[in-house]
JSON list of C-alpha atoms in Angstrom, two decimals:
[
{"chain": "A", "resi": 1, "resn": "MET", "atom": "CA", "xyz": [99.14, 116.87, 106.67]},
{"chain": "A", "resi": 2, "resn": "GLU", "atom": "CA", "xyz": [97.40, 117.36, 109.97]},
{"chain": "A", "resi": 3, "resn": "GLU", "atom": "CA", "xyz": [94.04, 117.61, 108.16]},
{"chain": "A", "resi": 4, "resn": "LEU", "atom": "CA", "xyz": [94.66, 114.16, 106.64]},
{"chain": "A", "resi": 5, "resn": "ARG", "atom": "CA", "xyz": [95.31, 112.69, 110.07]},
{"chain": "A", "resi": 6, "resn": "ALA", "atom": "CA", "xyz": [92.21, 114.39, 111.49]},
{"chain": "A", "resi": 7, "resn": "ALA", "atom": "CA", "xyz": [90.07, 112.95, 108.69]},
{"chain": "A", "resi": 8, "resn": "ALA", "atom": "CA", "xyz": [91.56, 109.50, 109.32]},
{"chain": "A", "resi": 9, "resn": "GLU", "atom": "CA", "xyz": [90.77, 109.78, 113.02]},
{"chain": "A", "resi": 10, "resn": "ALA", "atom": "CA", "xyz": [87.16, 110.76, 112.27]},
{"chain": "A", "resi": 11, "resn": "VAL", "atom": "CA", "xyz": [86.78, 107.67, 110.07]},
{"chain": "A", "resi": 12, "resn": "ARG", "atom": "CA", "xyz": [88.40, 105.47, 112.73]},
{"chain": "A", "resi": 13, "resn": "GLN", "atom": "CA", "xyz": [85.80, 106.66, 115.23]},
{"chain": "A", "resi": 14, "resn": "GLN", "atom": "CA", "xyz": [82.94, 106.17, 112.74]},
{"chain": "A", "resi": 15, "resn": "LEU", "atom": "CA", "xyz": [84.09, 102.64, 111.98]},
{"chain": "A", "resi": 16, "resn": "ASN", "atom": "CA", "xyz": [84.49, 102.02, 115.70]},
{"chain": "A", "resi": 17, "resn": "VAL", "atom": "CA", "xyz": [87.90, 100.39, 115.40]},
{"chain": "A", "resi": 18, "resn": "PRO", "atom": "CA", "xyz": [90.56, 100.73, 118.11]},
{"chain": "A", "resi": 19, "resn": "ALA", "atom": "CA", "xyz": [93.64, 101.15, 115.92]},
{"chain": "A", "resi": 20, "resn": "PHE", "atom": "CA", "xyz": [95.00, 101.86, 112.45]},
{"chain": "A", "resi": 21, "resn": "ASP", "atom": "CA", "xyz": [95.97, 98.28, 111.57]},
{"chain": "A", "resi": 22, "resn": "GLU", "atom": "CA", "xyz": [95.10, 95.37, 109.29]},
{"chain": "A", "resi": 23, "resn": "ALA", "atom": "CA", "xyz": [91.99, 94.53, 111.30]},
{"chain": "A", "resi": 24, "resn": "ALA", "atom": "CA", "xyz": [90.78, 98.10, 110.74]},
{"chain": "A", "resi": 25, "resn": "VAL", "atom": "CA", "xyz": [91.47, 97.79, 107.00]},
{"chain": "A", "resi": 26, "resn": "ARG", "atom": "CA", "xyz": [89.34, 94.64, 106.95]},
{"chain": "A", "resi": 27, "resn": "VAL", "atom": "CA", "xyz": [86.49, 96.61, 108.56]},
{"chain": "A", "resi": 28, "resn": "LEU", "atom": "CA", "xyz": [87.06, 99.35, 105.96]},
{"chain": "A", "resi": 29, "resn": "THR", "atom": "CA", "xyz": [86.83, 96.79, 103.14]},
{"chain": "A", "resi": 30, "resn": "ASP", "atom": "CA", "xyz": [83.48, 95.55, 104.46]},
{"chain": "A", "resi": 31, "resn": "PHE", "atom": "CA", "xyz": [82.24, 99.12, 104.93]},
{"chain": "A", "resi": 32, "resn": "ILE", "atom": "CA", "xyz": [83.11, 100.04, 101.34]},
{"chain": "A", "resi": 33, "resn": "GLU", "atom": "CA", "xyz": [81.28, 96.95, 100.07]},
{"chain": "A", "resi": 34, "resn": "THR", "atom": "CA", "xyz": [78.12, 97.81, 102.00]},
{"chain": "A", "resi": 35, "resn": "GLN", "atom": "CA", "xyz": [78.18, 101.42, 100.79]},
{"chain": "A", "resi": 36, "resn": "ARG", "atom": "CA", "xyz": [79.32, 101.16, 97.19]},
{"chain": "A", "resi": 37, "resn": "GLU", "atom": "CA", "xyz": [75.92, 100.57, 95.57]},
{"chain": "A", "resi": 38, "resn": "ALA", "atom": "CA", "xyz": [74.15, 103.30, 97.55]},
{"chain": "A", "resi": 39, "resn": "LEU", "atom": "CA", "xyz": [76.87, 105.93, 97.20]},
{"chain": "A", "resi": 40, "resn": "GLY", "atom": "CA", "xyz": [75.81, 108.82, 95.02]},
{"chain": "A", "resi": 41, "resn": "SER", "atom": "CA", "xyz": [78.13, 110.54, 92.57]},
{"chain": "A", "resi": 42, "resn": "VAL", "atom": "CA", "xyz": [77.89, 113.81, 94.51]},
{"chain": "A", "resi": 43, "resn": "ASP", "atom": "CA", "xyz": [79.19, 112.23, 97.72]},
{"chain": "A", "resi": 44, "resn": "ARG", "atom": "CA", "xyz": [81.77, 109.98, 96.08]},
{"chain": "A", "resi": 45, "resn": "PRO", "atom": "CA", "xyz": [84.78, 112.40, 96.07]},
{"chain": "A", "resi": 46, "resn": "ASN", "atom": "CA", "xyz": [84.32, 113.22, 99.78]},
{"chain": "A", "resi": 47, "resn": "VAL", "atom": "CA", "xyz": [83.94, 109.56, 100.69]},
{"chain": "A", "resi": 48, "resn": "ILE", "atom": "CA", "xyz": [87.07, 108.64, 98.72]},
{"chain": "A", "resi": 49, "resn": "ASN", "atom": "CA", "xyz": [88.97, 111.43, 100.43]},
{"chain": "A", "resi": 50, "resn": "ALA", "atom": "CA", "xyz": [87.91, 110.45, 103.97]},
{"chain": "A", "resi": 51, "resn": "LEU", "atom": "CA", "xyz": [88.38, 106.70, 103.50]},
{"chain": "A", "resi": 52, "resn": "GLY", "atom": "CA", "xyz": [91.67, 107.23, 101.66]},
{"chain": "A", "resi": 53, "resn": "CYS", "atom": "CA", "xyz": [92.97, 109.25, 104.61]},
{"chain": "A", "resi": 54, "resn": "PHE", "atom": "CA", "xyz": [92.07, 106.38, 106.91]},
{"chain": "A", "resi": 55, "resn": "LEU", "atom": "CA", "xyz": [93.68, 103.74, 104.68]},
{"chain": "A", "resi": 56, "resn": "GLY", "atom": "CA", "xyz": [96.78, 105.92, 104.37]},
{"chain": "A", "resi": 57, "resn": "GLU", "atom": "CA", "xyz": [97.13, 106.28, 108.13]},
{"chain": "A", "resi": 58, "resn": "CYS", "atom": "CA", "xyz": [96.80, 102.51, 108.51]},
{"chain": "A", "resi": 59, "resn": "ILE", "atom": "CA", "xyz": [99.69, 102.10, 106.07]},
{"chain": "A", "resi": 60, "resn": "ILE", "atom": "CA", "xyz": [101.84, 104.75, 107.76]},
{"chain": "A", "resi": 61, "resn": "ARG", "atom": "CA", "xyz": [101.30, 103.38, 111.25]},
{"chain": "A", "resi": 62, "resn": "THR", "atom": "CA", "xyz": [102.01, 99.81, 110.18]},
{"chain": "A", "resi": 63, "resn": "PHE", "atom": "CA", "xyz": [104.77, 100.17, 107.59]},
{"chain": "A", "resi": 64, "resn": "GLY", "atom": "CA", "xyz": [106.15, 103.67, 108.22]},
{"chain": "A", "resi": 65, "resn": "GLY", "atom": "CA", "xyz": [106.37, 106.38, 105.62]},
{"chain": "A", "resi": 66, "resn": "SER", "atom": "CA", "xyz": [104.71, 109.76, 105.42]},
{"chain": "A", "resi": 67, "resn": "TRP", "atom": "CA", "xyz": [102.15, 111.72, 103.48]},
{"chain": "A", "resi": 68, "resn": "GLN", "atom": "CA", "xyz": [103.74, 113.34, 100.42]},
{"chain": "A", "resi": 69, "resn": "SER", "atom": "CA", "xyz": [102.79, 114.74, 97.04]},
{"chain": "A", "resi": 70, "resn": "ASN", "atom": "CA", "xyz": [104.59, 113.08, 94.15]},
{"chain": "A", "resi": 71, "resn": "PRO", "atom": "CA", "xyz": [106.07, 115.16, 91.29]},
{"chain": "A", "resi": 72, "resn": "ALA", "atom": "CA", "xyz": [102.71, 115.05, 89.48]},
{"chain": "A", "resi": 73, "resn": "GLY", "atom": "CA", "xyz": [100.99, 116.54, 92.54]},
{"chain": "A", "resi": 74, "resn": "VAL", "atom": "CA", "xyz": [99.24, 113.31, 93.56]},
{"chain": "A", "resi": 75, "resn": "MET", "atom": "CA", "xyz": [98.89, 112.89, 97.32]},
{"chain": "A", "resi": 76, "resn": "GLY", "atom": "CA", "xyz": [100.01, 109.55, 98.68]},
{"chain": "A", "resi": 77, "resn": "ILE", "atom": "CA", "xyz": [102.39, 107.77, 101.03]},
{"chain": "A", "resi": 78, "resn": "GLN", "atom": "CA", "xyz": [106.12, 107.75, 100.46]},
{"chain": "A", "resi": 79, "resn": "LEU", "atom": "CA", "xyz": [107.59, 104.54, 101.86]},
{"chain": "A", "resi": 80, "resn": "GLY", "atom": "CA", "xyz": [111.36, 104.60, 101.78]},
{"chain": "A", "resi": 81, "resn": "ASP", "atom": "CA", "xyz": [113.15, 106.04, 98.79]},
{"chain": "A", "resi": 82, "resn": "HIS", "atom": "CA", "xyz": [111.45, 104.09, 95.99]},
{"chain": "A", "resi": 83, "resn": "THR", "atom": "CA", "xyz": [107.88, 103.21, 96.96]},
{"chain": "A", "resi": 84, "resn": "PHE", "atom": "CA", "xyz": [104.98, 105.64, 96.60]},
{"chain": "A", "resi": 85, "resn": "VAL", "atom": "CA", "xyz": [101.44, 104.33, 97.18]},
{"chain": "A", "resi": 86, "resn": "ARG", "atom": "CA", "xyz": [98.12, 106.06, 96.51]},
{"chain": "A", "resi": 87, "resn": "PRO", "atom": "CA", "xyz": [95.47, 105.05, 99.06]},
{"chain": "A", "resi": 88, "resn": "PHE", "atom": "CA", "xyz": [92.77, 107.31, 97.55]},
{"chain": "A", "resi": 89, "resn": "GLU", "atom": "CA", "xyz": [93.10, 105.53, 94.22]},
{"chain": "A", "resi": 90, "resn": "HIS", "atom": "CA", "xyz": [92.68, 102.14, 95.89]},
{"chain": "A", "resi": 91, "resn": "VAL", "atom": "CA", "xyz": [89.54, 103.23, 97.74]},
{"chain": "A", "resi": 92, "resn": "ASP", "atom": "CA", "xyz": [88.16, 104.43, 94.39]},
{"chain": "A", "resi": 93, "resn": "ARG", "atom": "CA", "xyz": [89.07, 101.10, 92.78]},
{"chain": "A", "resi": 94, "resn": "GLN", "atom": "CA", "xyz": [87.15, 99.09, 95.36]},
{"chain": "A", "resi": 95, "resn": "LEU", "atom": "CA", "xyz": [84.18, 101.44, 95.07]},
{"chain": "A", "resi": 96, "resn": "THR", "atom": "CA", "xyz": [84.22, 100.90, 91.30]},
{"chain": "A", "resi": 97, "resn": "HIS", "atom": "CA", "xyz": [85.15, 97.23, 90.97]},
{"chain": "A", "resi": 98, "resn": "GLY", "atom": "CA", "xyz": [84.26, 95.63, 94.30]},
{"chain": "A", "resi": 99, "resn": "LEU", "atom": "CA", "xyz": [86.27, 93.03, 96.15]},
{"chain": "A", "resi": 100, "resn": "THR", "atom": "CA", "xyz": [88.43, 92.17, 93.14]},
{"chain": "A", "resi": 101, "resn": "GLU", "atom": "CA", "xyz": [90.18, 95.50, 93.95]},
{"chain": "A", "resi": 102, "resn": "SER", "atom": "CA", "xyz": [89.81, 95.37, 97.74]},
{"chain": "A", "resi": 103, "resn": "VAL", "atom": "CA", "xyz": [91.70, 97.80, 99.94]},
{"chain": "A", "resi": 104, "resn": "VAL", "atom": "CA", "xyz": [92.73, 94.94, 102.22]},
{"chain": "A", "resi": 105, "resn": "GLY", "atom": "CA", "xyz": [94.41, 93.22, 99.27]},
{"chain": "A", "resi": 106, "resn": "PHE", "atom": "CA", "xyz": [96.24, 96.44, 98.47]},
{"chain": "A", "resi": 107, "resn": "TYR", "atom": "CA", "xyz": [97.23, 96.86, 102.14]},
{"chain": "A", "resi": 108, "resn": "GLN", "atom": "CA", "xyz": [98.57, 93.31, 102.27]},
{"chain": "A", "resi": 109, "resn": "SER", "atom": "CA", "xyz": [100.65, 93.96, 99.14]},
{"chain": "A", "resi": 110, "resn": "VAL", "atom": "CA", "xyz": [102.65, 96.78, 100.75]},
{"chain": "A", "resi": 111, "resn": "PRO", "atom": "CA", "xyz": [105.40, 94.53, 102.26]},
{"chain": "A", "resi": 112, "resn": "GLU", "atom": "CA", "xyz": [105.96, 92.94, 98.83]},
{"chain": "A", "resi": 113, "resn": "ARG", "atom": "CA", "xyz": [106.13, 96.38, 97.21]},
{"chain": "A", "resi": 114, "resn": "LEU", "atom": "CA", "xyz": [108.72, 97.44, 99.76]},
{"chain": "A", "resi": 115, "resn": "ALA", "atom": "CA", "xyz": [110.77, 94.26, 99.28]},
{"chain": "A", "resi": 116, "resn": "SER", "atom": "CA", "xyz": [110.78, 94.63, 95.49]},
{"chain": "A", "resi": 117, "resn": "ALA", "atom": "CA", "xyz": [111.77, 98.30, 95.51]},
{"chain": "A", "resi": 118, "resn": "PRO", "atom": "CA", "xyz": [115.08, 98.80, 93.75]},
{"chain": "A", "resi": 119, "resn": "PRO", "atom": "CA", "xyz": [118.05, 99.52, 96.00]},
{"chain": "A", "resi": 120, "resn": "ALA", "atom": "CA", "xyz": [119.41, 103.02, 96.05]},
{"chain": "A", "resi": 121, "resn": "ARG", "atom": "CA", "xyz": [121.45, 103.53, 92.91]},
{"chain": "A", "resi": 122, "resn": "ARG", "atom": "CA", "xyz": [125.09, 104.37, 93.35]},
{"chain": "A", "resi": 123, "resn": "LEU", "atom": "CA", "xyz": [127.12, 105.81, 90.52]},
{"chain": "A", "resi": 124, "resn": "THR", "atom": "CA", "xyz": [129.55, 102.94, 90.06]},
{"chain": "A", "resi": 125, "resn": "TRP", "atom": "CA", "xyz": [131.77, 104.76, 87.63]},
{"chain": "A", "resi": 126, "resn": "ILE", "atom": "CA", "xyz": [132.98, 107.04, 90.43]},
{"chain": "A", "resi": 127, "resn": "PRO", "atom": "CA", "xyz": [135.32, 105.13, 92.75]},
{"chain": "A", "resi": 128, "resn": "LEU", "atom": "CA", "xyz": [134.68, 105.93, 96.39]},
{"chain": "A", "resi": 129, "resn": "PRO", "atom": "CA", "xyz": [136.72, 107.09, 98.16]},
{"chain": "A", "resi": 130, "resn": "LEU", "atom": "CA", "xyz": [138.61, 108.99, 95.51]},
{"chain": "A", "resi": 131, "resn": "PRO", "atom": "CA", "xyz": [142.31, 108.11, 95.34]},
{"chain": "A", "resi": 132, "resn": "ALA", "atom": "CA", "xyz": [144.58, 111.02, 96.29]},
{"chain": "A", "resi": 133, "resn": "THR", "atom": "CA", "xyz": [146.50, 110.71, 92.99]},
{"chain": "A", "resi": 134, "resn": "THR", "atom": "CA", "xyz": [143.52, 111.52, 90.81]},
{"chain": "A", "resi": 135, "resn": "ALA", "atom": "CA", "xyz": [143.47, 115.24, 91.50]},
{"chain": "A", "resi": 136, "resn": "ARG", "atom": "CA", "xyz": [142.16, 117.02, 88.44]},
{"chain": "A", "resi": 137, "resn": "ARG", "atom": "CA", "xyz": [144.59, 119.21, 86.54]},
{"chain": "A", "resi": 138, "resn": "PRO", "atom": "CA", "xyz": [143.49, 122.10, 84.33]},
{"chain": "A", "resi": 139, "resn": "LEU", "atom": "CA", "xyz": [143.56, 121.38, 80.62]},
{"chain": "A", "resi": 140, "resn": "ASN", "atom": "CA", "xyz": [146.36, 123.10, 78.69]},
{"chain": "A", "resi": 141, "resn": "ARG", "atom": "CA", "xyz": [145.35, 124.29, 75.29]}
]
């Protein structure tokens, strides 16, 4: 994960922003808009990777979480137990669709995603703590 942080830091320096925060994501949104028409298909995967690392670090440093791969092998940010976000996908969306899919809009949606995450599920059919009288006996056949 260190390589992701290093890529994010390189982008932060290129964008000339002091921190990984919402103001930096706004600068990123503007940068993507100025570059999206001129970006060639050969450079696109590398640009998505670099800018996605930066967006991901902004999310981690603001909302917590960590870089993880989900069960399908997709790299993203795990926030709590139930929220997984994919910053690379959202950079790609803005590059493809413009401001209707802006990364700042995605960034601003993270608190709502966290608030709407389902609570940890507890198996309610198992009473906790177990009563002492419910010790399991072997079945006699």
